[in-house]
C-alpha positions as YAML, in Angstrom:
chain: A
units: angstrom
residues:
- id: 1
  name: MET
  ca: [0.01, 0.04, -0.05]
- id: 2
  name: PHE
  ca: [1.02, 3.67, 0.34]
- id: 3
  name: SER
  ca: [3.49, 5.11, 2.82]
- id: 4
  name: LEU
  ca: [2.93, 5.28, 6.47]
- id: 5
  name: TYR
  ca: [2.60, 9.07, 6.10]
- id: 6
  name: THR
  ca: [-0.55, 8.47, 3.99]
- id: 7
  name: ALA
  ca: [-1.92, 6.25, 6.72]
- id: 8
  name: ALA
  ca: [-1.09, 8.95, 9.43]
- id: 9
  name: ILE
  ca: [-2.75, 11.78, 7.33]
- id: 10
  name: LEU
  ca: [-5.91, 9.62, 6.81]
- id: 11
  name: GLY
  ca: [-5.90, 8.61, 10.49]
- id: 12
  name: VAL
  ca: [-5.88, 12.32, 11.48]
- id: 13
  name: VAL
  ca: [-8.78, 13.08, 9.04]
- id: 14
  name: GLU
  ca: [-10.77, 10.16, 10.32]
- id: 15
  name: GLY
  ca: [-10.18, 10.87, 13.94]
- id: 16
  name: ILE
  ca: [-11.04, 14.60, 13.75]
- id: 17
  name: THR
  ca: [-14.08, 14.38, 11.50]
- id: 18
  name: GLU
  ca: [-15.78, 11.15, 12.69]
- id: 19
  name: PHE
  ca: [-17.69, 12.72, 15.48]
- id: 20
  name: LEU
  ca: [-17.99, 16.23, 14.02]
- id: 21
  name: PRO
  ca: [-20.97, 17.06, 11.82]
- id: 22
  name: VAL
  ca: [-18.89, 17.44, 8.71]
- id: 23
  name: SER
  ca: [-18.66, 13.76, 7.47]
- id: 24
  name: SER
  ca: [-15.57, 11.67, 8.04]
- id: 25
  name: THR
  ca: [-16.28, 9.41, 5.11]
- id: 26
  name: GLY
  ca: [-16.67, 12.55, 2.88]
- id: 27
  name: HIS
  ca: [-13.32, 13.97, 4.04]
- id: 28
  name: LEU
  ca: [-11.57, 10.69, 3.61]
- id: 29
  name: ILE
  ca: [-12.73, 10.38, 0.10]
- id: 30
  name: ILE
  ca: [-11.69, 13.81, -0.68]
- id: 31
  name: THR
  ca: [-8.24, 13.31, 1.12]
- id: 32
  name: GLY
  ca: [-7.77, 9.98, -0.62]
- id: 33
  name: HIS
  ca: [-8.20, 11.61, -4.03]
- id: 34
  name: LEU
  ca: [-5.85, 14.43, -3.20]
- id: 35
  name: LEU
  ca: [-3.23, 11.71, -2.16]
- id: 36
  name: GLY
  ca: [-3.98, 9.52, -5.06]
- id: 37
  name: PHE
  ca: [-5.13, 6.84, -2.70]
- id: 38
  name: THR
  ca: [-8.26, 5.46, -4.27]
- id: 39
  name: GLY
  ca: [-9.89, 2.24, -5.22]
- id: 40
  name: GLU
  ca: [-11.52, -0.76, -3.43]
- id: 41
  name: LYS
  ca: [-8.66, -1.37, -1.11]
- id: 42
  name: ALA
  ca: [-8.46, 2.33, -0.15]
- id: 43
  name: ALA
  ca: [-12.18, 2.47, 0.68]
- id: 44
  name: SER
  ca: [-11.85, -0.63, 2.90]
- id: 45
  name: PHE
  ca: [-8.80, 0.92, 4.65]
- id: 46
  name: GLU
  ca: [-10.85, 4.09, 5.36]
- id: 47
  name: VAL
  ca: [-13.59, 2.00, 6.90]
- id: 48
  name: ALA
  ca: [-11.13, -0.11, 8.92]
- id: 49
  name: ILE
  ca: [-9.52, 2.79, 10.72]
- id: 50
  name: GLN
  ca: [-12.86, 3.90, 12.08]
- id: 51
  name: LEU
  ca: [-12.18, 1.18, 14.73]
- id: 52
  name: GLY
  ca: [-9.60, 3.65, 16.28]
- id: 53
  name: ALA
  ca: [-12.23, 6.35, 16.60]
- id: 54
  name: ILE
  ca: [-14.71, 3.90, 18.05]
- id: 55
  name: LEU
  ca: [-12.22, 2.86, 20.73]
- id: 56
  name: ALA
  ca: [-11.61, 6.43, 21.76]
- id: 57
  name: VAL
  ca: [-15.35, 6.93, 22.43]
- id: 58
  name: VAL
  ca: [-15.65, 3.66, 24.29]
- id: 59
  name: LEU
  ca: [-12.83, 4.73, 26.64]
- id: 60
  name: LEU
  ca: [-14.06, 8.35, 26.96]
- id: 61
  name: TYR
  ca: [-17.55, 7.06, 27.91]
- id: 62
  name: TRP
  ca: [-16.42, 3.88, 29.71]
- id: 63
  name: PRO
  ca: [-18.64, 4.33, 32.68]
- id: 64
  name: ARG
  ca: [-21.68, 4.37, 30.47]
- id: 65
  name: PHE
  ca: [-20.58, 1.45, 28.40]
- id: 66
  name: TRP
  ca: [-19.73, -0.49, 31.55]
- id: 67
  name: GLY
  ca: [-23.22, 0.42, 32.85]
- id: 68
  name: LEU
  ca: [-24.71, -1.36, 29.91]
- id: 69
  name: ILE
  ca: [-23.20, -4.58, 31.20]
- id: 70
  name: VAL
  ca: [-23.55, -3.82, 34.98]
- id: 71
  name: PRO
  ca: [-26.46, -1.73, 35.51]
- id: 72
  name: ALA
  ca: [-25.79, 1.52, 37.57]
- id: 73
  name: PRO
  ca: [-28.18, 2.37, 40.40]
- id: 74
  name: GLY
  ca: [-30.25, 5.33, 39.47]
- id: 75
  name: GLN
  ca: [-29.30, 5.35, 35.76]
- id: 76
  name: ARG
  ca: [-32.05, 4.61, 33.35]
- id: 77
  name: PHE
  ca: [-29.67, 4.52, 30.36]
- id: 78
  name: SER
  ca: [-27.95, 1.28, 31.42]
- id: 79
  name: GLY
  ca: [-28.50, -2.42, 31.56]
- id: 80
  name: VAL
  ca: [-31.16, -4.02, 29.34]
- id: 81
  name: ARG
  ca: [-32.90, -0.75, 28.74]
- id: 82
  name: GLY
  ca: [-29.79, 1.08, 27.60]
- id: 83
  name: LEU
  ca: [-29.04, -1.84, 25.15]
- id: 84
  name: TYR
  ca: [-32.63, -1.73, 23.98]
- id: 85
  name: LEU
  ca: [-32.38, 2.01, 23.26]
- id: 86
  name: LEU
  ca: [-29.04, 1.53, 21.35]
- id: 87
  name: PHE
  ca: [-30.66, -1.36, 19.39]
- id: 88
  name: LEU
  ca: [-33.56, 0.79, 18.36]
- id: 89
  name: THR
  ca: [-31.15, 3.54, 17.25]
- id: 90
  name: SER
  ca: [-29.00, 1.16, 15.28]
- id: 91
  name: LEU
  ca: [-31.73, -0.89, 13.64]
- id: 92
  name: PRO
  ca: [-32.87, 1.46, 10.74]
- id: 93
  name: ALA
  ca: [-29.56, 2.24, 9.25]
- id: 94
  name: SER
  ca: [-28.19, -1.25, 9.82]
- id: 95
  name: LEU
  ca: [-31.03, -2.74, 7.84]
- id: 96
  name: LEU
  ca: [-30.82, -0.17, 5.08]
- id: 97
  name: GLY
  ca: [-27.10, -0.35, 5.01]
- id: 98
  name: LEU
  ca: [-27.08, -4.16, 4.75]
- id: 99
  name: ILE
  ca: [-29.50, -3.93, 1.82]
- id: 100
  name: ALA
  ca: [-27.72, -1.12, 0.02]
- id: 101
  name: HIS
  ca: [-24.08, -1.74, 1.00]
- id: 102
  name: ASP
  ca: [-22.75, -2.70, -2.50]
- id: 103
  name: ALA
  ca: [-24.66, 0.08, -4.27]
- id: 104
  name: ILE
  ca: [-23.44, 2.74, -1.74]
- id: 105
  name: LYS
  ca: [-19.80, 1.77, -2.18]
- id: 106
  name: LYS
  ca: [-20.12, 1.60, -6.04]
- id: 107
  name: TYR
  ca: [-22.13, 4.72, -6.74]
- id: 108
  name: LEU
  ca: [-21.75, 7.15, -3.75]
- id: 109
  name: PHE
  ca: [-18.02, 6.83, -2.82]
- id: 110
  name: ASN
  ca: [-16.80, 9.83, -4.97]
- id: 111
  name: PRO
  ca: [-16.09, 13.46, -4.43]
- id: 112
  name: TYR
  ca: [-19.07, 14.59, -6.61]
- id: 113
  name: THR
  ca: [-21.70, 12.84, -4.48]
- id: 114
  name: VAL
  ca: [-19.93, 13.86, -1.37]
- id: 115
  name: ALA
  ca: [-20.00, 17.60, -2.33]
- id: 116
  name: TRP
  ca: [-23.79, 17.45, -2.76]
- id: 117
  name: ALA
  ca: [-24.14, 15.63, 0.59]
- id: 118
  name: LEU
  ca: [-22.06, 18.28, 2.26]
- id: 119
  name: LEU
  ca: [-24.26, 21.04, 0.78]
- id: 120
  name: VAL
  ca: [-27.60, 19.39, 1.66]
- id: 121
  name: GLY
  ca: [-26.43, 18.52, 5.13]
- id: 122
  name: ALA
  ca: [-25.27, 22.21, 5.67]
- id: 123
  name: ILE
  ca: [-28.63, 23.54, 4.62]
- id: 124
  name: MET
  ca: [-30.39, 21.16, 6.94]
- id: 125
  name: ILE
  ca: [-28.24, 22.19, 9.96]
- id: 126
  name: LEU
  ca: [-29.01, 25.87, 9.33]
- id: 127
  name: ILE
  ca: [-32.74, 25.10, 9.18]
- id: 128
  name: VAL
  ca: [-32.59, 23.09, 12.42]
- id: 129
  name: GLU
  ca: [-30.55, 25.73, 14.16]
- id: 130
  name: ARG
  ca: [-32.74, 28.57, 12.96]
- id: 131
  name: LYS
  ca: [-35.86, 27.43, 14.86]
- id: 132
  name: GLU
  ca: [-35.87, 27.93, 18.61]
- id: 133
  name: ARG
  ca: [-36.78, 24.71, 20.37]
- id: 134
  name: ARG
  ca: [-37.59, 24.01, 24.02]
- id: 135
  name: PRO
  ca: [-35.85, 20.71, 24.79]
- id: 136
  name: SER
  ca: [-37.69, 17.94, 26.69]
- id: 137
  name: CYS
  ca: [-34.78, 15.66, 27.13]
- id: 138
  name: PHE
  ca: [-31.88, 17.14, 29.22]
- id: 139
  name: THR
  ca: [-29.92, 13.84, 30.20]
- id: 140
  name: LEU
  ca: [-29.11, 10.52, 28.66]
- id: 141
  name: ASP
  ca: [-31.32, 8.92, 31.32]
- id: 142
  name: GLU
  ca: [-34.39, 10.80, 29.90]
- id: 143
  name: ILE
  ca: [-34.00, 9.23, 26.40]
- id: 144
  name: THR
  ca: [-37.04, 7.24, 25.59]
- id: 145
  name: PRO
  ca: [-37.57, 4.34, 23.09]
- id: 146
  name: LYS
  ca: [-39.39, 6.62, 20.79]
- id: 147
  name: LEU
  ca: [-36.70, 9.23, 20.77]
- id: 148
  name: ALA
  ca: [-33.95, 6.47, 20.24]
- id: 149
  name: PHE
  ca: [-35.80, 5.04, 17.21]
- id: 150
  name: GLY
  ca: [-36.41, 8.37, 15.83]
- id: 151
  name: ILE
  ca: [-32.67, 9.24, 16.04]
- id: 152
  name: GLY
  ca: [-32.02, 5.97, 14.28]
- id: 153
  name: CYS
  ca: [-34.26, 6.87, 11.39]
- id: 154
  name: PHE
  ca: [-32.39, 10.12, 11.00]
- id: 155
  name: GLN
  ca: [-29.14, 8.17, 11.13]
- id: 156
  name: CYS
  ca: [-30.11, 6.62, 7.75]
- id: 157
  name: LEU
  ca: [-29.17, 9.94, 6.15]
- id: 158
  name: ALA
  ca: [-25.53, 9.11, 7.01]
- id: 159
  name: LEU
  ca: [-25.49, 6.22, 4.45]
- id: 160
  name: TRP
  ca: [-24.97, 9.01, 1.96]
- id: 161
  name: PRO
  ca: [-21.20, 9.62, 2.18]
- id: 162
  name: GLY
  ca: [-20.64, 13.27, 2.97]
- id: 163
  name: PHE
  ca: [-23.83, 13.81, 4.88]
- id: 164
  name: SER
  ca: [-22.26, 12.93, 8.32]
- id: 165
  name: ARG
  ca: [-23.57, 10.40, 10.70]
- id: 166
  name: SER
  ca: [-23.10, 12.79, 13.66]
- id: 167
  name: ALA
  ca: [-24.94, 15.60, 11.83]
- id: 168
  name: ALA
  ca: [-27.86, 13.38, 11.11]
- id: 169
  name: THR
  ca: [-28.14, 12.00, 14.60]
- id: 170
  name: ILE
  ca: [-27.57, 15.34, 16.43]
- id: 171
  name: MET
  ca: [-29.99, 17.06, 14.17]
- id: 172
  name: GLY
  ca: [-32.52, 14.31, 14.66]
- id: 173
  name: GLY
  ca: [-32.04, 14.39, 18.40]
- id: 174
  name: MET
  ca: [-32.61, 18.17, 18.48]
- id: 175
  name: ILE
  ca: [-35.65, 18.03, 16.29]
- id: 176
  name: LEU
  ca: [-37.13, 15.34, 18.46]
- id: 177
  name: GLY
  ca: [-36.51, 17.24, 21.80]
- id: 178
  name: ALA
  ca: [-33.07, 16.45, 23.00]
- id: 179
  name: LYS
  ca: [-30.73, 19.31, 24.38]
- id: 180
  name: ARG
  ca: [-28.02, 19.80, 21.79]
- id: 181
  name: GLN
  ca: [-25.21, 18.55, 24.06]
- id: 182
  name: ILE
  ca: [-27.21, 15.38, 25.02]
- id: 183
  name: ALA
  ca: [-28.00, 14.81, 21.41]
- id: 184
  name: ALA
  ca: [-24.28, 14.94, 20.64]
- id: 185
  name: GLU
  ca: [-23.22, 12.71, 23.52]
- id: 186
  name: TYR
  ca: [-25.89, 10.09, 22.57]
- id: 187
  name: SER
  ca: [-24.73, 10.33, 18.95]
- id: 188
  name: PHE
  ca: [-21.25, 9.51, 20.10]
- id: 189
  name: ILE
  ca: [-22.43, 6.47, 22.15]
- id: 190
  name: ALA
  ca: [-24.93, 5.36, 19.56]
- id: 191
  name: ALA
  ca: [-22.17, 5.40, 16.89]
- id: 192
  name: VAL
  ca: [-20.31, 2.53, 18.49]
- id: 193
  name: PRO
  ca: [-22.65, -0.36, 17.63]
- id: 194
  name: ILE
  ca: [-23.61, 0.94, 14.19]
- id: 195
  name: MET
  ca: [-19.90, 1.73, 13.28]
- id: 196
  name: PHE
  ca: [-18.59, -1.56, 14.72]
- id: 197
  name: ALA
  ca: [-21.11, -3.61, 12.77]
- id: 198
  name: ALA
  ca: [-20.60, -1.64, 9.57]
- id: 199
  name: THR
  ca: [-16.74, -1.86, 9.95]
- id: 200
  name: GLY
  ca: [-16.94, -5.60, 10.75]
- id: 201
  name: TYR
  ca: [-19.22, -6.36, 7.88]
- id: 202
  name: ASP
  ca: [-16.98, -4.46, 5.45]
- id: 203
  name: MET
  ca: [-13.84, -6.20, 6.73]
- id: 204
  name: LEU
  ca: [-15.38, -9.54, 6.35]
- id: 205
  name: LYS
  ca: [-16.18, -8.78, 2.82]
- id: 206
  name: SER
  ca: [-12.83, -7.20, 1.93]
- id: 207
  name: TYR
  ca: [-10.20, -8.84, 4.24]
- id: 208
  name: HIS
  ca: [-8.86, -10.65, 1.22]
- id: 209
  name: LEU
  ca: [-7.64, -7.27, -0.25]
- id: 210
  name: PHE
  ca: [-5.06, -7.01, 2.62]
- id: 211
  name: THR
  ca: [-1.83, -8.96, 3.29]
- id: 212
  name: MET
  ca: [0.64, -8.98, 6.23]
- id: 213
  name: ALA
  ca: [2.63, -6.36, 4.51]
- id: 214
  name: ASP
  ca: [-0.34, -4.02, 5.04]
- id: 215
  name: VAL
  ca: [-0.38, -4.42, 8.94]
- id: 216
  name: PRO
  ca: [1.96, -1.51, 9.72]
- id: 217
  name: PHE
  ca: [-0.17, 0.82, 7.44]
- id: 218
  name: LEU
  ca: [-3.40, -0.33, 9.17]
- id: 219
  name: ALA
  ca: [-1.76, 0.02, 12.71]
- id: 220
  name: VAL
  ca: [-0.64, 3.60, 11.98]
- id: 221
  name: GLY
  ca: [-4.11, 4.58, 10.65]
- id: 222
  name: PHE
  ca: [-5.80, 2.96, 13.64]
- id: 223
  name: ALA
  ca: [-3.49, 4.57, 16.24]
- id: 224
  name: VAL
  ca: [-3.66, 8.15, 14.82]
- id: 225
  name: SER
  ca: [-7.40, 7.85, 14.40]
- id: 226
  name: PHE
  ca: [-7.74, 6.93, 18.03]
- id: 227
  name: ILE
  ca: [-5.69, 9.85, 19.38]
- id: 228
  name: SER
  ca: [-7.28, 12.37, 16.98]
- id: 229
  name: ALA
  ca: [-10.94, 11.20, 17.88]
- id: 230
  name: TRP
  ca: [-10.12, 11.47, 21.53]
- id: 231
  name: ILE
  ca: [-9.05, 15.13, 21.26]
- id: 232
  name: ALA
  ca: [-11.87, 15.95, 18.84]
- id: 233
  name: VAL
  ca: [-14.63, 14.48, 20.99]
- id: 234
  name: LYS
  ca: [-13.47, 16.28, 24.08]
- id: 235
  name: GLY
  ca: [-13.14, 19.59, 22.20]
- id: 236
  name: PHE
  ca: [-16.49, 19.25, 20.39]
- id: 237
  name: ILE
  ca: [-18.46, 18.74, 23.65]
- id: 238
  name: TYR
  ca: [-16.78, 21.72, 25.12]
- id: 239
  name: LEU
  ca: [-17.58, 23.90, 22.09]
- id: 240
  name: LEU
  ca: [-21.23, 22.86, 22.04]
- id: 241
  name: GLY
  ca: [-21.57, 24.33, 25.51]
- id: 242
  name: LYS
  ca: [-20.69, 27.72, 23.87]
- id: 243
  name: LEU
  ca: [-21.66, 27.43, 20.21]
- id: 244
  name: THR
  ca: [-24.27, 26.13, 17.95]
- id: 245
  name: LEU
  ca: [-23.74, 23.82, 14.84]
- id: 246
  name: ARG
  ca: [-23.75, 26.74, 12.50]
- id: 247
  name: PRO
  ca: [-19.92, 27.06, 12.18]
- id: 248
  name: PHE
  ca: [-19.91, 23.42, 10.84]
- id: 249
  name: ALA
  ca: [-22.63, 24.26, 8.46]
- id: 250
  name: TYR
  ca: [-20.71, 27.29, 7.06]
- id: 251
  name: TYR
  ca: [-17.58, 25.12, 6.75]
- id: 252
  name: ARG
  ca: [-19.59, 22.56, 4.80]
- id: 253
  name: LEU
  ca: [-20.98, 25.37, 2.51]
- id: 254
  name: ALA
  ca: [-17.49, 26.55, 1.86]
- id: 255
  name: LEU
  ca: [-16.08, 23.10, 1.19]
- id: 256
  name: ALA
  ca: [-18.88, 21.77, -1.11]
- id: 257
  name: PRO
  ca: [-18.30, 24.27, -4.09]
- id: 258
  name: LEU
  ca: [-14.54, 23.69, -3.88]
- id: 259
  name: VAL
  ca: [-15.06, 19.89, -4.24]
- id: 260
  name: LEU
  ca: [-17.48, 20.50, -7.21]
- id: 261
  name: PHE
  ca: [-14.99, 22.78, -8.83]
- id: 262
  name: PHE
  ca: [-12.03, 20.42, -8.65]
- id: 263
  name: TRP
  ca: [-13.83, 17.13, -9.22]
- id: 264
  name: GLY
  ca: [-17.27, 17.91, -10.52]
...
């Protein structure tokens, strides 16, 4: 495969963008084209290094994940109920992704479709942020099955590379009544099962593309993705206490035409 520098660059891009509402897949596709790193193997590598970002969230929210195994007293988002909520959130996109997996990788993994997804997602963010809402869900423990499933339906939008899974789920949470920071935190936690399933499924289908010589390349991408995601998640939660999602929408609006200009 390419140099370890390529793996490190892609790891940084994946880690920083995975949990921000700007689309990690979209940025990886764009970066891969800039680096000349494209094709079926490149697409599978970009999916594989998501495991590093997943691990960062698991460790950052370890008490919550541990509570899913050993229910914590006084916490409703724990044990069987917590697992049920995550199942409801993961179900719609998992089923749709399973059905459309091959078509998505064949037709949507290119800069042109990513640019349009960035644009559409940005417009939706601005629409959601424009309307003042009075939240009805202020903590993870107040998330209901209806809210969890509704967020899962919005998550289906993320199957369009460039739209952003976190943008879809955070917007969905806000529209359905969750406080912005809670929508973001639940988005991070709910990302783990859906991303783990998607990554595992993709690797099962494409593991034959890799050899032992690719292990260092994969390891660097994984490690850098983990570190970058850890920093990005901590920073994003801090910023959401002071800002809206609008700056991310403006960034997407600026990036989309550039992508269309160079690759459209």
